[in-house]
Every structure is written in C-alpha cells, then in structure tokens.
mmCIF file with all atom_site columns, C-alpha atoms and ligand atoms in Angstrom:
data_model
loop_
_atom_site.group_PDB
_atom_site.id
_atom_site.type_symbol
_atom_site.label_atom_id
_atom_site.label_alt_id
_atom_site.label_comp_id
_atom_site.label_asym_id
_atom_site.label_entity_id
_atom_site.label_seq_id
_atom_site.pdbx_PDB_ins_code
_atom_site.Cartn_x
_atom_site.Cartn_y
_atom_site.Cartn_z
_atom_site.occupancy
_atom_site.B_iso_or_equiv
_atom_site.pdbx_formal_charge
_atom_site.auth_seq_id
_atom_site.auth_comp_id
_atom_site.auth_asym_id
_atom_site.auth_atom_id
_atom_site.pdbx_PDB_model_num
ATOM   1   C CA  . UNK A 1 1   ? 36.080 48.672 105.356 1.00 61.00 ? 1   UNK A CA  1
ATOM   2   C CA  . UNK A 1 2   ? 38.333 50.902 103.669 1.00 58.00 ? 2   UNK A CA  1
ATOM   3   C CA  . UNK A 1 3   ? 37.543 55.070 104.105 1.00 55.00 ? 3   UNK A CA  1
ATOM   4   C CA  . UNK A 1 4   ? 35.659 57.135 101.733 1.00 55.00 ? 4   UNK A CA  1
ATOM   5   C CA  . UNK A 1 5   ? 37.640 60.193 101.906 1.00 69.00 ? 5   UNK A CA  1
ATOM   6   C CA  . UNK A 1 6   ? 40.354 59.910 100.027 1.00 91.00 ? 6   UNK A CA  1
ATOM   7   C CA  . UNK A 1 7   ? 38.588 58.968 96.859  1.00 97.00 ? 7   UNK A CA  1
ATOM   8   C CA  . UNK A 1 8   ? 39.448 60.757 93.692  1.00 97.00 ? 8   UNK A CA  1
ATOM   9   C CA  . UNK A 1 9   ? 37.394 60.397 90.622  1.00 98.00 ? 9   UNK A CA  1
ATOM   10  C CA  . UNK A 1 10  ? 38.945 60.950 87.206  1.00 97.00 ? 10  UNK A CA  1
ATOM   11  C CA  . UNK A 1 11  ? 37.831 61.129 83.799  1.00 98.00 ? 11  UNK A CA  1
ATOM   12  C CA  . UNK A 1 12  ? 39.540 60.187 81.019  1.00 98.00 ? 12  UNK A CA  1
ATOM   13  C CA  . UNK A 1 13  ? 41.432 57.125 82.509  1.00 98.00 ? 13  UNK A CA  1
ATOM   14  C CA  . UNK A 1 14  ? 45.047 56.862 81.400  1.00 98.00 ? 14  UNK A CA  1
ATOM   15  C CA  . UNK A 1 15  ? 45.279 53.682 79.415  1.00 97.00 ? 15  UNK A CA  1
ATOM   16  C CA  . UNK A 1 16  ? 46.948 51.370 82.890  1.00 98.00 ? 16  UNK A CA  1
ATOM   17  C CA  . UNK A 1 17  ? 43.737 53.090 84.626  1.00 98.00 ? 17  UNK A CA  1
ATOM   18  C CA  . UNK A 1 18  ? 41.610 51.880 82.154  1.00 98.00 ? 18  UNK A CA  1
ATOM   19  C CA  . UNK A 1 19  ? 43.000 48.365 82.268  1.00 98.00 ? 19  UNK A CA  1
ATOM   20  C CA  . UNK A 1 20  ? 42.708 47.815 86.379  1.00 98.00 ? 20  UNK A CA  1
ATOM   21  C CA  . UNK A 1 21  ? 39.193 49.193 85.657  1.00 98.00 ? 21  UNK A CA  1
ATOM   22  C CA  . UNK A 1 22  ? 38.533 46.541 82.767  1.00 98.00 ? 22  UNK A CA  1
ATOM   23  C CA  . UNK A 1 23  ? 39.781 44.080 85.449  1.00 98.00 ? 23  UNK A CA  1
ATOM   24  C CA  . UNK A 1 24  ? 37.370 45.213 87.948  1.00 98.00 ? 24  UNK A CA  1
ATOM   25  C CA  . UNK A 1 25  ? 34.295 44.883 86.065  1.00 98.00 ? 25  UNK A CA  1
ATOM   26  C CA  . UNK A 1 26  ? 35.381 41.697 85.026  1.00 98.00 ? 26  UNK A CA  1
ATOM   27  C CA  . UNK A 1 27  ? 35.937 40.319 88.298  1.00 97.00 ? 27  UNK A CA  1
ATOM   28  C CA  . UNK A 1 28  ? 32.187 41.183 89.066  1.00 97.00 ? 28  UNK A CA  1
ATOM   29  C CA  . UNK A 1 29  ? 30.866 39.614 85.863  1.00 96.00 ? 29  UNK A CA  1
ATOM   30  C CA  . UNK A 1 30  ? 29.837 35.867 85.844  1.00 92.00 ? 30  UNK A CA  1
ATOM   31  C CA  . UNK A 1 31  ? 30.578 35.915 81.917  1.00 93.00 ? 31  UNK A CA  1
ATOM   32  C CA  . UNK A 1 32  ? 33.947 37.862 80.641  1.00 95.00 ? 32  UNK A CA  1
ATOM   33  C CA  . UNK A 1 33  ? 34.287 41.294 79.774  1.00 97.00 ? 33  UNK A CA  1
ATOM   34  C CA  . UNK A 1 34  ? 33.926 41.881 76.114  1.00 97.00 ? 34  UNK A CA  1
ATOM   35  C CA  . UNK A 1 35  ? 37.492 43.898 76.143  1.00 97.00 ? 35  UNK A CA  1
ATOM   36  C CA  . UNK A 1 36  ? 37.030 45.819 72.870  1.00 97.00 ? 36  UNK A CA  1
ATOM   37  C CA  . UNK A 1 37  ? 33.446 47.028 73.386  1.00 97.00 ? 37  UNK A CA  1
ATOM   38  C CA  . UNK A 1 38  ? 34.767 48.308 77.116  1.00 98.00 ? 38  UNK A CA  1
ATOM   39  C CA  . UNK A 1 39  ? 37.569 49.992 75.562  1.00 97.00 ? 39  UNK A CA  1
ATOM   40  C CA  . UNK A 1 40  ? 35.265 51.835 72.902  1.00 97.00 ? 40  UNK A CA  1
ATOM   41  C CA  . UNK A 1 41  ? 33.088 53.130 75.536  1.00 98.00 ? 41  UNK A CA  1
ATOM   42  C CA  . UNK A 1 42  ? 32.898 56.907 75.016  1.00 97.00 ? 42  UNK A CA  1
ATOM   43  C CA  . UNK A 1 43  ? 33.528 58.010 78.323  1.00 98.00 ? 43  UNK A CA  1
ATOM   44  C CA  . UNK A 1 44  ? 34.809 56.206 81.613  1.00 98.00 ? 44  UNK A CA  1
ATOM   45  C CA  . UNK A 1 45  ? 34.604 57.776 84.867  1.00 98.00 ? 45  UNK A CA  1
ATOM   46  C CA  . UNK A 1 46  ? 37.477 55.942 87.391  1.00 98.00 ? 46  UNK A CA  1
ATOM   47  C CA  . UNK A 1 47  ? 37.304 55.743 91.180  1.00 98.00 ? 47  UNK A CA  1
ATOM   48  C CA  . UNK A 1 48  ? 40.590 56.008 92.874  1.00 98.00 ? 48  UNK A CA  1
ATOM   49  C CA  . UNK A 1 49  ? 41.779 55.530 96.652  1.00 97.00 ? 49  UNK A CA  1
ATOM   50  C CA  . UNK A 1 50  ? 44.625 57.256 97.871  1.00 95.00 ? 50  UNK A CA  1
ATOM   51  C CA  . UNK A 1 51  ? 47.067 54.572 96.542  1.00 96.00 ? 51  UNK A CA  1
ATOM   52  C CA  . UNK A 1 52  ? 45.788 55.513 93.379  1.00 96.00 ? 52  UNK A CA  1
ATOM   53  C CA  . UNK A 1 53  ? 44.300 52.175 93.065  1.00 98.00 ? 53  UNK A CA  1
ATOM   54  C CA  . UNK A 1 54  ? 41.359 51.825 91.197  1.00 98.00 ? 54  UNK A CA  1
ATOM   55  C CA  . UNK A 1 55  ? 38.360 50.745 93.249  1.00 98.00 ? 55  UNK A CA  1
ATOM   56  C CA  . UNK A 1 56  ? 35.229 52.215 91.141  1.00 98.00 ? 56  UNK A CA  1
ATOM   57  C CA  . UNK A 1 57  ? 34.085 52.437 87.721  1.00 98.00 ? 57  UNK A CA  1
ATOM   58  C CA  . UNK A 1 58  ? 31.347 53.833 85.384  1.00 98.00 ? 58  UNK A CA  1
ATOM   59  C CA  . UNK A 1 59  ? 30.715 54.808 81.905  1.00 98.00 ? 59  UNK A CA  1
ATOM   60  C CA  . UNK A 1 60  ? 28.541 55.517 78.944  1.00 98.00 ? 60  UNK A CA  1
ATOM   61  C CA  . UNK A 1 61  ? 28.551 52.094 76.977  1.00 98.00 ? 61  UNK A CA  1
ATOM   62  C CA  . UNK A 1 62  ? 27.518 53.990 73.839  1.00 96.00 ? 62  UNK A CA  1
ATOM   63  C CA  . UNK A 1 63  ? 25.373 56.537 72.265  1.00 97.00 ? 63  UNK A CA  1
ATOM   64  C CA  . UNK A 1 64  ? 22.143 55.970 69.921  1.00 96.00 ? 64  UNK A CA  1
ATOM   65  C CA  . UNK A 1 65  ? 22.775 58.469 67.503  1.00 95.00 ? 65  UNK A CA  1
ATOM   66  C CA  . UNK A 1 66  ? 19.394 59.030 66.322  1.00 92.00 ? 66  UNK A CA  1
ATOM   67  C CA  . UNK A 1 67  ? 17.825 58.782 69.342  1.00 93.00 ? 67  UNK A CA  1
ATOM   68  C CA  . UNK A 1 68  ? 20.263 61.180 70.833  1.00 97.00 ? 68  UNK A CA  1
ATOM   69  C CA  . UNK A 1 69  ? 20.218 58.991 74.071  1.00 98.00 ? 69  UNK A CA  1
ATOM   70  C CA  . UNK A 1 70  ? 23.242 57.024 75.570  1.00 98.00 ? 70  UNK A CA  1
ATOM   71  C CA  . UNK A 1 71  ? 23.523 54.234 77.697  1.00 98.00 ? 71  UNK A CA  1
ATOM   72  C CA  . UNK A 1 72  ? 25.176 54.538 81.097  1.00 98.00 ? 72  UNK A CA  1
ATOM   73  C CA  . UNK A 1 73  ? 26.861 51.110 82.495  1.00 98.00 ? 73  UNK A CA  1
ATOM   74  C CA  . UNK A 1 74  ? 29.679 49.235 83.212  1.00 98.00 ? 74  UNK A CA  1
ATOM   75  C CA  . UNK A 1 75  ? 29.269 49.825 87.037  1.00 98.00 ? 75  UNK A CA  1
ATOM   76  C CA  . UNK A 1 76  ? 31.508 48.056 89.030  1.00 98.00 ? 76  UNK A CA  1
ATOM   77  C CA  . UNK A 1 77  ? 33.150 49.039 92.842  1.00 98.00 ? 77  UNK A CA  1
ATOM   78  C CA  . UNK A 1 78  ? 35.626 46.926 94.837  1.00 98.00 ? 78  UNK A CA  1
ATOM   79  C CA  . UNK A 1 79  ? 33.808 44.921 97.073  1.00 97.00 ? 79  UNK A CA  1
ATOM   80  C CA  . UNK A 1 80  ? 35.877 46.672 100.100 1.00 97.00 ? 80  UNK A CA  1
ATOM   81  C CA  . UNK A 1 81  ? 34.873 50.001 99.398  1.00 97.00 ? 81  UNK A CA  1
ATOM   82  C CA  . UNK A 1 82  ? 30.719 49.452 98.647  1.00 97.00 ? 82  UNK A CA  1
ATOM   83  C CA  . UNK A 1 83  ? 28.329 51.419 100.542 1.00 97.00 ? 83  UNK A CA  1
ATOM   84  C CA  . UNK A 1 84  ? 30.348 54.727 100.666 1.00 96.00 ? 84  UNK A CA  1
ATOM   85  C CA  . UNK A 1 85  ? 28.326 56.699 97.978  1.00 97.00 ? 85  UNK A CA  1
ATOM   86  C CA  . UNK A 1 86  ? 31.199 56.002 95.360  1.00 98.00 ? 86  UNK A CA  1
ATOM   87  C CA  . UNK A 1 87  ? 28.792 54.192 93.061  1.00 98.00 ? 87  UNK A CA  1
ATOM   88  C CA  . UNK A 1 88  ? 26.611 57.716 93.708  1.00 98.00 ? 88  UNK A CA  1
ATOM   89  C CA  . UNK A 1 89  ? 29.420 59.843 92.823  1.00 98.00 ? 89  UNK A CA  1
ATOM   90  C CA  . UNK A 1 90  ? 30.113 58.181 89.682  1.00 98.00 ? 90  UNK A CA  1
ATOM   91  C CA  . UNK A 1 91  ? 26.707 58.181 88.288  1.00 98.00 ? 91  UNK A CA  1
ATOM   92  C CA  . UNK A 1 92  ? 26.296 61.681 88.991  1.00 98.00 ? 92  UNK A CA  1
ATOM   93  C CA  . UNK A 1 93  ? 30.077 62.287 87.250  1.00 98.00 ? 93  UNK A CA  1
ATOM   94  C CA  . UNK A 1 94  ? 28.505 60.608 84.257  1.00 98.00 ? 94  UNK A CA  1
ATOM   95  C CA  . UNK A 1 95  ? 25.623 62.280 83.846  1.00 98.00 ? 95  UNK A CA  1
ATOM   96  C CA  . UNK A 1 96  ? 27.646 65.705 84.097  1.00 98.00 ? 96  UNK A CA  1
ATOM   97  C CA  . UNK A 1 97  ? 29.904 64.153 80.914  1.00 98.00 ? 97  UNK A CA  1
ATOM   98  C CA  . UNK A 1 98  ? 26.489 63.131 79.284  1.00 98.00 ? 98  UNK A CA  1
ATOM   99  C CA  . UNK A 1 99  ? 24.950 66.682 79.906  1.00 98.00 ? 99  UNK A CA  1
ATOM   100 C CA  . UNK A 1 100 ? 28.381 68.240 78.090  1.00 97.00 ? 100 UNK A CA  1
ATOM   101 C CA  . UNK A 1 101 ? 27.814 65.652 75.092  1.00 97.00 ? 101 UNK A CA  1
ATOM   102 C CA  . UNK A 1 102 ? 24.325 67.210 74.778  1.00 97.00 ? 102 UNK A CA  1
ATOM   103 C CA  . UNK A 1 103 ? 22.558 64.043 75.332  1.00 98.00 ? 103 UNK A CA  1
ATOM   104 C CA  . UNK A 1 104 ? 18.854 64.169 75.743  1.00 98.00 ? 104 UNK A CA  1
ATOM   105 C CA  . UNK A 1 105 ? 18.320 61.033 77.511  1.00 98.00 ? 105 UNK A CA  1
ATOM   106 C CA  . UNK A 1 106 ? 20.710 58.441 79.411  1.00 98.00 ? 106 UNK A CA  1
ATOM   107 C CA  . UNK A 1 107 ? 18.742 54.942 79.676  1.00 98.00 ? 107 UNK A CA  1
ATOM   108 C CA  . UNK A 1 108 ? 20.143 51.977 81.518  1.00 98.00 ? 108 UNK A CA  1
ATOM   109 C CA  . UNK A 1 109 ? 19.463 47.856 82.188  1.00 98.00 ? 109 UNK A CA  1
ATOM   110 C CA  . UNK A 1 110 ? 20.076 45.997 85.069  1.00 97.00 ? 110 UNK A CA  1
ATOM   111 C CA  . UNK A 1 111 ? 19.235 42.627 86.012  1.00 96.00 ? 111 UNK A CA  1
ATOM   112 C CA  . UNK A 1 112 ? 16.348 42.530 87.760  1.00 96.00 ? 112 UNK A CA  1
ATOM   113 C CA  . UNK A 1 113 ? 17.636 40.597 90.973  1.00 95.00 ? 113 UNK A CA  1
ATOM   114 C CA  . UNK A 1 114 ? 20.081 43.533 91.557  1.00 97.00 ? 114 UNK A CA  1
ATOM   115 C CA  . UNK A 1 115 ? 18.698 46.019 93.705  1.00 97.00 ? 115 UNK A CA  1
ATOM   116 C CA  . UNK A 1 116 ? 21.706 47.314 94.396  1.00 97.00 ? 116 UNK A CA  1
ATOM   117 C CA  . UNK A 1 117 ? 22.265 48.563 90.811  1.00 98.00 ? 117 UNK A CA  1
ATOM   118 C CA  . UNK A 1 118 ? 18.630 49.900 90.187  1.00 98.00 ? 118 UNK A CA  1
ATOM   119 C CA  . UNK A 1 119 ? 18.226 51.875 93.651  1.00 98.00 ? 119 UNK A CA  1
ATOM   120 C CA  . UNK A 1 120 ? 21.849 53.586 92.893  1.00 98.00 ? 120 UNK A CA  1
ATOM   121 C CA  . UNK A 1 121 ? 20.535 54.644 89.562  1.00 98.00 ? 121 UNK A CA  1
ATOM   122 C CA  . UNK A 1 122 ? 17.227 55.540 91.170  1.00 98.00 ? 122 UNK A CA  1
ATOM   123 C CA  . UNK A 1 123 ? 18.985 57.491 93.531  1.00 98.00 ? 123 UNK A CA  1
ATOM   124 C CA  . UNK A 1 124 ? 20.121 59.657 91.005  1.00 98.00 ? 124 UNK A CA  1
ATOM   125 C CA  . UNK A 1 125 ? 16.687 60.309 89.706  1.00 98.00 ? 125 UNK A CA  1
ATOM   126 C CA  . UNK A 1 126 ? 16.063 57.204 87.064  1.00 98.00 ? 126 UNK A CA  1
ATOM   127 C CA  . UNK A 1 127 ? 13.012 56.297 86.623  1.00 98.00 ? 127 UNK A CA  1
ATOM   128 C CA  . UNK A 1 128 ? 11.841 52.532 86.238  1.00 98.00 ? 128 UNK A CA  1
ATOM   129 C CA  . UNK A 1 129 ? 10.627 52.023 82.312  1.00 98.00 ? 129 UNK A CA  1
ATOM   130 C CA  . UNK A 1 130 ? 9.804  48.146 82.489  1.00 98.00 ? 130 UNK A CA  1
ATOM   131 C CA  . UNK A 1 131 ? 10.885 44.808 82.833  1.00 97.00 ? 131 UNK A CA  1
ATOM   132 C CA  . UNK A 1 132 ? 11.973 42.833 79.396  1.00 97.00 ? 132 UNK A CA  1
ATOM   133 C CA  . UNK A 1 133 ? 13.240 39.497 78.309  1.00 97.00 ? 133 UNK A CA  1
ATOM   134 C CA  . UNK A 1 134 ? 15.229 39.617 75.195  1.00 93.00 ? 134 UNK A CA  1
ATOM   135 C CA  . UNK A 1 135 ? 12.898 36.549 73.374  1.00 88.00 ? 135 UNK A CA  1
ATOM   136 C CA  . UNK A 1 136 ? 9.262  35.406 74.885  1.00 87.00 ? 136 UNK A CA  1
ATOM   137 C CA  . UNK A 1 137 ? 10.102 32.400 77.686  1.00 82.00 ? 137 UNK A CA  1
ATOM   138 C CA  . UNK A 1 138 ? 13.567 33.715 78.043  1.00 81.00 ? 138 UNK A CA  1
ATOM   139 C CA  . UNK A 1 139 ? 13.799 33.599 82.349  1.00 85.00 ? 139 UNK A CA  1
ATOM   140 C CA  . UNK A 1 140 ? 16.482 36.487 82.232  1.00 92.00 ? 140 UNK A CA  1
ATOM   141 C CA  . UNK A 1 141 ? 14.608 39.251 83.164  1.00 97.00 ? 141 UNK A CA  1
ATOM   142 C CA  . UNK A 1 142 ? 16.110 43.061 82.939  1.00 97.00 ? 142 UNK A CA  1
ATOM   143 C CA  . UNK A 1 143 ? 14.629 46.068 84.075  1.00 98.00 ? 143 UNK A CA  1
ATOM   144 C CA  . UNK A 1 144 ? 15.164 49.255 82.174  1.00 98.00 ? 144 UNK A CA  1
ATOM   145 C CA  . UNK A 1 145 ? 15.477 52.507 82.959  1.00 98.00 ? 145 UNK A CA  1
ATOM   146 C CA  . UNK A 1 146 ? 16.044 56.162 81.900  1.00 98.00 ? 146 UNK A CA  1
ATOM   147 C CA  . UNK A 1 147 ? 16.706 59.834 83.375  1.00 98.00 ? 147 UNK A CA  1
ATOM   148 C CA  . UNK A 1 148 ? 15.791 62.737 80.625  1.00 98.00 ? 148 UNK A CA  1
ATOM   149 C CA  . UNK A 1 149 ? 18.312 65.374 80.642  1.00 98.00 ? 149 UNK A CA  1
ATOM   150 C CA  . UNK A 1 150 ? 16.450 67.821 78.414  1.00 97.00 ? 150 UNK A CA  1
ATOM   151 C CA  . UNK A 1 151 ? 12.868 68.748 78.946  1.00 96.00 ? 151 UNK A CA  1
ATOM   152 C CA  . UNK A 1 152 ? 12.007 68.602 75.387  1.00 95.00 ? 152 UNK A CA  1
ATOM   153 C CA  . UNK A 1 153 ? 12.689 64.796 75.161  1.00 97.00 ? 153 UNK A CA  1
ATOM   154 C CA  . UNK A 1 154 ? 9.946  62.721 74.388  1.00 98.00 ? 154 UNK A CA  1
ATOM   155 C CA  . UNK A 1 155 ? 11.141 60.125 76.687  1.00 98.00 ? 155 UNK A CA  1
ATOM   156 C CA  . UNK A 1 156 ? 8.559  57.208 76.370  1.00 98.00 ? 156 UNK A CA  1
ATOM   157 C CA  . UNK A 1 157 ? 8.838  57.204 72.210  1.00 97.00 ? 157 UNK A CA  1
ATOM   158 C CA  . UNK A 1 158 ? 13.077 57.000 73.227  1.00 98.00 ? 158 UNK A CA  1
ATOM   159 C CA  . UNK A 1 159 ? 12.419 53.979 75.332  1.00 98.00 ? 159 UNK A CA  1
ATOM   160 C CA  . UNK A 1 160 ? 9.739  52.425 73.342  1.00 98.00 ? 160 UNK A CA  1
ATOM   161 C CA  . UNK A 1 161 ? 12.433 52.575 70.359  1.00 97.00 ? 161 UNK A CA  1
ATOM   162 C CA  . UNK A 1 162 ? 14.783 51.425 72.019  1.00 97.00 ? 162 UNK A CA  1
ATOM   163 C CA  . UNK A 1 163 ? 13.530 48.768 73.930  1.00 97.00 ? 163 UNK A CA  1
ATOM   164 C CA  . UNK A 1 164 ? 11.148 47.508 70.597  1.00 97.00 ? 164 UNK A CA  1
ATOM   165 C CA  . UNK A 1 165 ? 13.035 44.513 69.833  1.00 96.00 ? 165 UNK A CA  1
ATOM   166 C CA  . UNK A 1 166 ? 12.595 42.860 73.357  1.00 97.00 ? 166 UNK A CA  1
ATOM   167 C CA  . UNK A 1 167 ? 9.531  41.289 75.275  1.00 96.00 ? 167 UNK A CA  1
ATOM   168 C CA  . UNK A 1 168 ? 8.116  42.986 78.165  1.00 96.00 ? 168 UNK A CA  1
ATOM   169 C CA  . UNK A 1 169 ? 7.213  41.283 81.246  1.00 95.00 ? 169 UNK A CA  1
ATOM   170 C CA  . UNK A 1 170 ? 5.760  41.832 84.469  1.00 81.00 ? 170 UNK A CA  1
HETATM 171 C C1  . COA B 2 .   ? 26.107 48.190 92.558  1.00 54.89 ? 201 COA B C1  1
HETATM 172 C C2  . COA B 2 .   ? 27.308 48.671 93.211  1.00 54.89 ? 201 COA B C2  1
HETATM 173 C C3  . COA B 2 .   ? 28.080 49.595 91.473  1.00 54.89 ? 201 COA B C3  1
HETATM 174 C C4  . COA B 2 .   ? 27.296 49.785 93.980  1.00 54.89 ? 201 COA B C4  1
HETATM 175 O O1  . COA B 2 .   ? 28.179 50.490 94.710  1.00 54.89 ? 201 COA B O1  1
HETATM 176 P P1  . COA B 2 .   ? 28.212 51.324 95.916  1.00 54.89 ? 201 COA B P1  1
HETATM 177 O O2  . COA B 2 .   ? 29.408 52.009 95.859  1.00 54.89 ? 201 COA B O2  1
HETATM 178 O O3  . COA B 2 .   ? 28.326 50.035 96.814  1.00 54.89 ? 201 COA B O3  1
HETATM 179 O O4  . COA B 2 .   ? 26.801 52.188 95.699  1.00 54.89 ? 201 COA B O4  1
HETATM 180 P P2  . COA B 2 .   ? 26.538 53.295 96.669  1.00 54.89 ? 201 COA B P2  1
HETATM 181 O O5  . COA B 2 .   ? 27.491 53.656 97.917  1.00 54.89 ? 201 COA B O5  1
HETATM 182 O O6  . COA B 2 .   ? 27.338 54.483 95.833  1.00 54.89 ? 201 COA B O6  1
HETATM 183 O O7  . COA B 2 .   ? 24.900 53.508 96.828  1.00 54.89 ? 201 COA B O7  1
HETATM 184 C C5  . COA B 2 .   ? 24.468 54.128 96.057  1.00 54.89 ? 201 COA B C5  1
HETATM 185 C C6  . COA B 2 .   ? 23.165 53.839 96.355  1.00 54.89 ? 201 COA B C6  1
HETATM 186 O O8  . COA B 2 .   ? 22.621 52.250 95.625  1.00 54.89 ? 201 COA B O8  1
HETATM 187 C C7  . COA B 2 .   ? 21.845 51.360 96.466  1.00 54.89 ? 201 COA B C7  1
HETATM 188 N N1  . COA B 2 .   ? 22.501 50.065 97.106  1.00 54.89 ? 201 COA B N1  1
HETATM 189 C C8  . COA B 2 .   ? 24.446 50.007 97.084  1.00 54.89 ? 201 COA B C8  1
HETATM 190 N N2  . COA B 2 .   ? 24.371 48.979 97.690  1.00 54.89 ? 201 COA B N2  1
HETATM 191 C C9  . COA B 2 .   ? 23.509 48.324 97.921  1.00 54.89 ? 201 COA B C9  1
HETATM 192 C C10 . COA B 2 .   ? 23.186 46.879 98.588  1.00 54.89 ? 201 COA B C10 1
HETATM 193 N N3  . COA B 2 .   ? 23.922 46.340 98.990  1.00 54.89 ? 201 COA B N3  1
HETATM 194 N N4  . COA B 2 .   ? 21.724 46.801 98.802  1.00 54.89 ? 201 COA B N4  1
HETATM 195 C C11 . COA B 2 .   ? 20.694 47.796 98.463  1.00 54.89 ? 201 COA B C11 1
HETATM 196 N N5  . COA B 2 .   ? 20.577 49.077 98.047  1.00 54.89 ? 201 COA B N5  1
HETATM 197 C C12 . COA B 2 .   ? 22.351 49.103 97.641  1.00 54.89 ? 201 COA B C12 1
HETATM 198 C C13 . COA B 2 .   ? 21.466 52.607 97.410  1.00 54.89 ? 201 COA B C13 1
HETATM 199 O O9  . COA B 2 .   ? 20.065 52.888 97.262  1.00 54.89 ? 201 COA B O9  1
HETATM 200 C C14 . COA B 2 .   ? 22.184 53.221 97.987  1.00 54.89 ? 201 COA B C14 1
HETATM 201 O O10 . COA B 2 .   ? 22.152 54.599 98.392  1.00 54.89 ? 201 COA B O10 1
HETATM 202 P P3  . COA B 2 .   ? 22.112 54.597 100.017 1.00 54.89 ? 201 COA B P3  1
HETATM 203 O O11 . COA B 2 .   ? 23.277 54.082 100.658 1.00 54.89 ? 201 COA B O11 1
HETATM 204 O O12 . COA B 2 .   ? 21.730 55.870 100.298 1.00 54.89 ? 201 COA B O12 1
HETATM 205 O O13 . COA B 2 .   ? 21.200 53.966 100.641 1.00 54.89 ? 201 COA B O13 1
HETATM 206 C C15 . COA B 2 .   ? 28.096 47.824 93.871  1.00 54.89 ? 201 COA B C15 1
HETATM 207 O O14 . COA B 2 .   ? 27.213 46.732 94.426  1.00 54.89 ? 201 COA B O14 1
HETATM 208 C C16 . COA B 2 .   ? 29.111 46.838 92.731  1.00 54.89 ? 201 COA B C16 1
HETATM 209 O O15 . COA B 2 .   ? 30.108 46.892 92.462  1.00 54.89 ? 201 COA B O15 1
HETATM 210 N N6  . COA B 2 .   ? 28.147 45.784 92.619  1.00 54.89 ? 201 COA B N6  1
HETATM 211 C C17 . COA B 2 .   ? 28.949 44.565 91.467  1.00 54.89 ? 201 COA B C17 1
HETATM 212 C C18 . COA B 2 .   ? 28.622 45.060 90.205  1.00 54.89 ? 201 COA B C18 1
HETATM 213 C C19 . COA B 2 .   ? 27.265 45.315 89.766  1.00 54.89 ? 201 COA B C19 1
HETATM 214 O O16 . COA B 2 .   ? 26.079 45.061 90.159  1.00 54.89 ? 201 COA B O16 1
HETATM 215 N N7  . COA B 2 .   ? 27.569 46.529 88.887  1.00 54.89 ? 201 COA B N7  1
HETATM 216 C C20 . COA B 2 .   ? 26.118 46.901 88.351  1.00 54.89 ? 201 COA B C20 1
HETATM 217 C C21 . COA B 2 .   ? 25.507 46.020 87.084  1.00 54.89 ? 201 COA B C21 1
HETATM 218 S S1  . COA B 2 .   ? 24.211 46.941 86.284  1.00 54.89 ? 201 COA B S1  1
#
C-alpha cells in the first residue's frame, strides 16, 4: 500500500492534472465519464502523491443558483491509496471551497450500495435525506445526503426541491 504522508492537495488543478483526474474517475465508473460535464465543474480538488501523480479527486459538480446549493461529487481515490484518509481530506477541502463561495448547502447522491462513499460523507457531517429512484419501479436506488453550511438555510425545503422529480423509496 502506498503511504499517506506525502500526499498534497491542490485546487484548482492544472489542465494535465484535470485530465488525470478525469481518467481516475472514469476508471471507477461502470459507464464512461461525461468529460465535458466534469470539465465544467466549478471546483475540483486533486490529491497528488510524492511523484505528483493524481491519486484522488473530488469536486463541486454544479451549483443550483436559485437554492444557493451545490452538489459535491466526482469522488475517486486510486485503489492502492484507499483507507488512508484521502477522501476525508478531499471532502473537507471541497466543503471549505463551498464556504468560500458562500454556498448555503452541499448535497450529494451515492449509489445505495456504496457504503464507503456515504460513510465518507457522513464522517464530514453530511446527513441522510432519503433513498430515491428516478421513476417508480426502477431498481437503481440512490441515497441523498446534505450538509447545511448556513444556520439560516431551510435544509428540508432545499432538499425537497432538489429531489422533487424523484420517487422516494424505503
Ligand atoms: C469512496 C472512496 C472515494 C473513499 O476513499 P478513501 O480515501 O479510501 O476514503 P477515506 O480513507 O478517507 O475514508 C473515509 C471514510 O469513508 C468510509 N470508508 C472508506 N472506505 C470504506 C470501505 N471500503 N468500507 C466502509 N467504509 C469505508 C469510512 O467511514 C472512512 O472513515 P474511517 O477510515 O475513519 O473509518 C474510494 O473508496 C473510491 O474511490 N471508491 C471508488 C469510487 C467511488 O465509489 N466514488 C464515489 C462515487 S459517489
């Protein structure tokens, strides 16, 4: 296993680092990454090892301007570097960047079976909102989570709005 102590966290990444981050995300997905969408992410944080290889990434995927809420995602850590706290640090850095942008609430969805990902978010204070499918009868259950960044935000109302086109399941 590679060691943690020489990991560096960078935002924004250089174009080469962004490309490497895209390849890393793509390697964790069943379907191909929508590259142009990733390249439009407002915030990307990468983790570099001692050789400056990109070994982790997380991002703000998009901002919902009217709700002043932002989606955190694009989490990927190189398989040989997992369970060393890299996703924890990446999450904390994206949360800090969201605070700097004045975002009121961060939200995320993860595949229901992806316990590592939901536990990583909960470790940084994210709360479970609910399990949803896109349409009734669909089996692809996603868990939605949120992290209020402002004491004034009505998290429930924001999350109800964000998930309104989805179907809640148990
Ligand atoms: C999910 C992922 C990003 C976690 O990265 P990581 O650097 O290994 O995570 P960390 O070491 O920072 O772990 C943070 C917390 O996440 C949880 N976690 C991480 N890996 C886990 C695992 N295999 N099983 C259970 N919980 C896990 C734990 O709560 C952990 O805290 P702890 O170490 O104090 O117990 C990584 O496993 C990954 O890249 N997976 C494939 C891609 C993916 O699923 N991305 C998310 C898409 S939504």
